[in-house]
C-alpha cells in the first residue's frame, strides 16, 4: 500500500488493474465508510457488510467518479445505502 499516492494516481492505477492501488483507496477510506455505517445501523457486522457493498459499488463505477470527489461520493453512497437498508429492514443489498 502506497499512502503517498494521490487519489487521482490511485484511481488511475486501479483502473489499469493495480490491486495495490485499489487497496490504498480502501485503506484510506474504510474507516470513514464503516463509521457512517455504524452510526446509522448501530450494528458492527451490518456496518462491515455496508462497507463492503460501498467499495464494491465504487470499484464498479470507478471510471465515472472524479478522484477529487471520491471521499464525498463514498460518504453519500454509505449514507444512502444505510438509509435504504433501514427503510426496507434489510442488512444487505440484493
PDB file of C-alpha atoms in Angstrom:
ATOM      1  CA  UNK A   1       0.000   0.000   0.000  1.00  0.00           C
ATOM      2  CA  UNK A   2       1.411   3.351  -1.071  1.00  0.00           C
ATOM      3  CA  UNK A   3      -0.068   6.045   1.188  1.00  0.00           C
ATOM      4  CA  UNK A   4       1.829   8.772  -0.657  1.00  0.00           C
ATOM      5  CA  UNK A   5      -0.250   8.150  -3.780  1.00  0.00           C
ATOM      6  CA  UNK A   6      -2.856  10.796  -4.542  1.00  0.00           C
ATOM      7  CA  UNK A   7      -6.453   9.762  -5.148  1.00  0.00           C
ATOM      8  CA  UNK A   8      -6.053  10.527  -8.843  1.00  0.00           C
ATOM      9  CA  UNK A   9      -2.968   8.320  -9.116  1.00  0.00           C
ATOM     10  CA  UNK A  10      -4.587   5.509  -7.138  1.00  0.00           C
ATOM     11  CA  UNK A  11      -7.787   5.647  -9.196  1.00  0.00           C
ATOM     12  CA  UNK A  12      -5.855   5.668 -12.470  1.00  0.00           C
ATOM     13  CA  UNK A  13      -3.710   2.721 -11.354  1.00  0.00           C
ATOM     14  CA  UNK A  14      -6.758   0.789 -10.106  1.00  0.00           C
ATOM     15  CA  UNK A  15      -8.461   1.247 -13.464  1.00  0.00           C
ATOM     16  CA  UNK A  16      -5.325  -0.212 -15.061  1.00  0.00           C
ATOM     17  CA  UNK A  17      -5.593  -3.299 -12.850  1.00  0.00           C
ATOM     18  CA  UNK A  18      -3.238  -2.426  -9.989  1.00  0.00           C
ATOM     19  CA  UNK A  19      -4.731  -4.212  -6.979  1.00  0.00           C
ATOM     20  CA  UNK A  20      -2.372  -2.439  -4.555  1.00  0.00           C
ATOM     21  CA  UNK A  21      -3.714   0.925  -5.719  1.00  0.00           C
ATOM     22  CA  UNK A  22      -7.224  -0.326  -5.025  1.00  0.00           C
ATOM     23  CA  UNK A  23      -6.098  -1.465  -1.575  1.00  0.00           C
ATOM     24  CA  UNK A  24      -4.670   2.014  -0.975  1.00  0.00           C
ATOM     25  CA  UNK A  25      -8.065   3.585  -1.637  1.00  0.00           C
ATOM     26  CA  UNK A  26      -9.923   1.070   0.525  1.00  0.00           C
ATOM     27  CA  UNK A  27      -7.494   1.510   3.432  1.00  0.00           C
ATOM     28  CA  UNK A  28      -7.655   5.284   3.096  1.00  0.00           C
ATOM     29  CA  UNK A  29     -11.462   5.493   3.317  1.00  0.00           C
ATOM     30  CA  UNK A  30     -12.627   2.301   5.041  1.00  0.00           C
ATOM     31  CA  UNK A  31     -12.733   3.911   8.487  1.00  0.00           C
ATOM     32  CA  UNK A  32     -14.931   6.753   7.268  1.00  0.00           C
ATOM     33  CA  UNK A  33     -17.341   4.446   5.434  1.00  0.00           C
ATOM     34  CA  UNK A  34     -17.523   1.987   8.341  1.00  0.00           C
ATOM     35  CA  UNK A  35     -18.143   4.812  10.842  1.00  0.00           C
ATOM     36  CA  UNK A  36     -21.032   6.126   8.741  1.00  0.00           C
ATOM     37  CA  UNK A  37     -22.498   2.637   8.501  1.00  0.00           C
ATOM     38  CA  UNK A  38     -22.159   2.019  12.230  1.00  0.00           C
ATOM     39  CA  UNK A  39     -23.635   5.404  13.139  1.00  0.00           C
ATOM     40  CA  UNK A  40     -26.700   4.686  11.003  1.00  0.00           C
ATOM     41  CA  UNK A  41     -27.170   0.950  11.543  1.00  0.00           C
ATOM     42  CA  UNK A  42     -25.877   0.605  15.151  1.00  0.00           C
ATOM     43  CA  UNK A  43     -24.503  -2.829  14.320  1.00  0.00           C
ATOM     44  CA  UNK A  44     -20.815  -3.552  13.685  1.00  0.00           C
ATOM     45  CA  UNK A  45     -21.429  -6.531  11.386  1.00  0.00           C
ATOM     46  CA  UNK A  46     -24.007  -4.609   9.359  1.00  0.00           C
ATOM     47  CA  UNK A  47     -21.552  -1.704   9.081  1.00  0.00           C
ATOM     48  CA  UNK A  48     -18.922  -4.151   7.808  1.00  0.00           C
ATOM     49  CA  UNK A  49     -21.361  -5.507   5.209  1.00  0.00           C
ATOM     50  CA  UNK A  50     -22.323  -1.998   4.190  1.00  0.00           C
ATOM     51  CA  UNK A  51     -18.657  -1.016   3.809  1.00  0.00           C
ATOM     52  CA  UNK A  52     -18.021  -3.955   1.511  1.00  0.00           C
ATOM     53  CA  UNK A  53     -21.057  -3.046  -0.580  1.00  0.00           C
ATOM     54  CA  UNK A  54     -19.976   0.604  -0.841  1.00  0.00           C
ATOM     55  CA  UNK A  55     -16.476  -0.313  -2.004  1.00  0.00           C
ATOM     56  CA  UNK A  56     -17.848  -2.835  -4.482  1.00  0.00           C
ATOM     57  CA  UNK A  57     -20.053  -0.114  -5.966  1.00  0.00           C
ATOM     58  CA  UNK A  58     -17.109   2.285  -6.040  1.00  0.00           C
ATOM     59  CA  UNK A  59     -14.994  -0.278  -7.878  1.00  0.00           C
ATOM     60  CA  UNK A  60     -17.740  -0.937 -10.415  1.00  0.00           C
ATOM     61  CA  UNK A  61     -18.233   2.793 -11.085  1.00  0.00           C
ATOM     62  CA  UNK A  62     -14.674   3.989 -10.582  1.00  0.00           C
ATOM     63  CA  UNK A  63     -14.360   5.155 -14.175  1.00  0.00           C
ATOM     64  CA  UNK A  64     -17.298   7.527 -13.562  1.00  0.00           C
ATOM     65  CA  UNK A  65     -16.125   9.031 -10.258  1.00  0.00           C
ATOM     66  CA  UNK A  66     -13.855  12.074 -10.233  1.00  0.00           C
ATOM     67  CA  UNK A  67     -10.905  11.299  -7.928  1.00  0.00           C
ATOM     68  CA  UNK A  68     -11.243  14.692  -6.234  1.00  0.00           C
ATOM     69  CA  UNK A  69     -14.810  13.869  -5.161  1.00  0.00           C
ATOM     70  CA  UNK A  70     -14.184  10.226  -4.184  1.00  0.00           C
ATOM     71  CA  UNK A  71     -14.483  10.786  -0.398  1.00  0.00           C
ATOM     72  CA  UNK A  72     -17.771  12.676  -0.808  1.00  0.00           C
ATOM     73  CA  UNK A  73     -19.072  10.020  -3.212  1.00  0.00           C
ATOM     74  CA  UNK A  74     -18.221   7.200  -0.792  1.00  0.00           C
ATOM     75  CA  UNK A  75     -19.804   9.087   2.093  1.00  0.00           C
ATOM     76  CA  UNK A  76     -23.003   9.774   0.170  1.00  0.00           C
ATOM     77  CA  UNK A  77     -23.325   6.172  -1.013  1.00  0.00           C
ATOM     78  CA  UNK A  78     -22.729   4.876   2.533  1.00  0.00           C
ATOM     79  CA  UNK A  79     -25.398   7.183   3.997  1.00  0.00           C
ATOM     80  CA  UNK A  80     -27.929   6.432   1.279  1.00  0.00           C
ATOM     81  CA  UNK A  81     -27.363   2.693   1.377  1.00  0.00           C
ATOM     82  CA  UNK A  82     -27.686   2.609   5.176  1.00  0.00           C
ATOM     83  CA  UNK A  83     -30.955   4.545   4.936  1.00  0.00           C
ATOM     84  CA  UNK A  84     -32.219   2.125   2.278  1.00  0.00           C
ATOM     85  CA  UNK A  85     -31.356  -0.875   4.438  1.00  0.00           C
ATOM     86  CA  UNK A  86     -33.102   0.656   7.456  1.00  0.00           C
ATOM     87  CA  UNK A  87     -36.169   1.624   5.466  1.00  0.00           C
ATOM     88  CA  UNK A  88     -36.506  -1.842   3.957  1.00  0.00           C
ATOM     89  CA  UNK A  89     -35.446  -3.671   7.156  1.00  0.00           C
ATOM     90  CA  UNK A  90     -32.575  -5.377   5.335  1.00  0.00           C
ATOM     91  CA  UNK A  91     -28.925  -5.862   6.157  1.00  0.00           C
ATOM     92  CA  UNK A  92     -27.685  -6.305   2.618  1.00  0.00           C
ATOM     93  CA  UNK A  93     -28.391  -5.381  -0.964  1.00  0.00           C
ATOM     94  CA  UNK A  94     -29.983  -7.779  -3.378  1.00  0.00           C
TER      95      UNK A  94
END
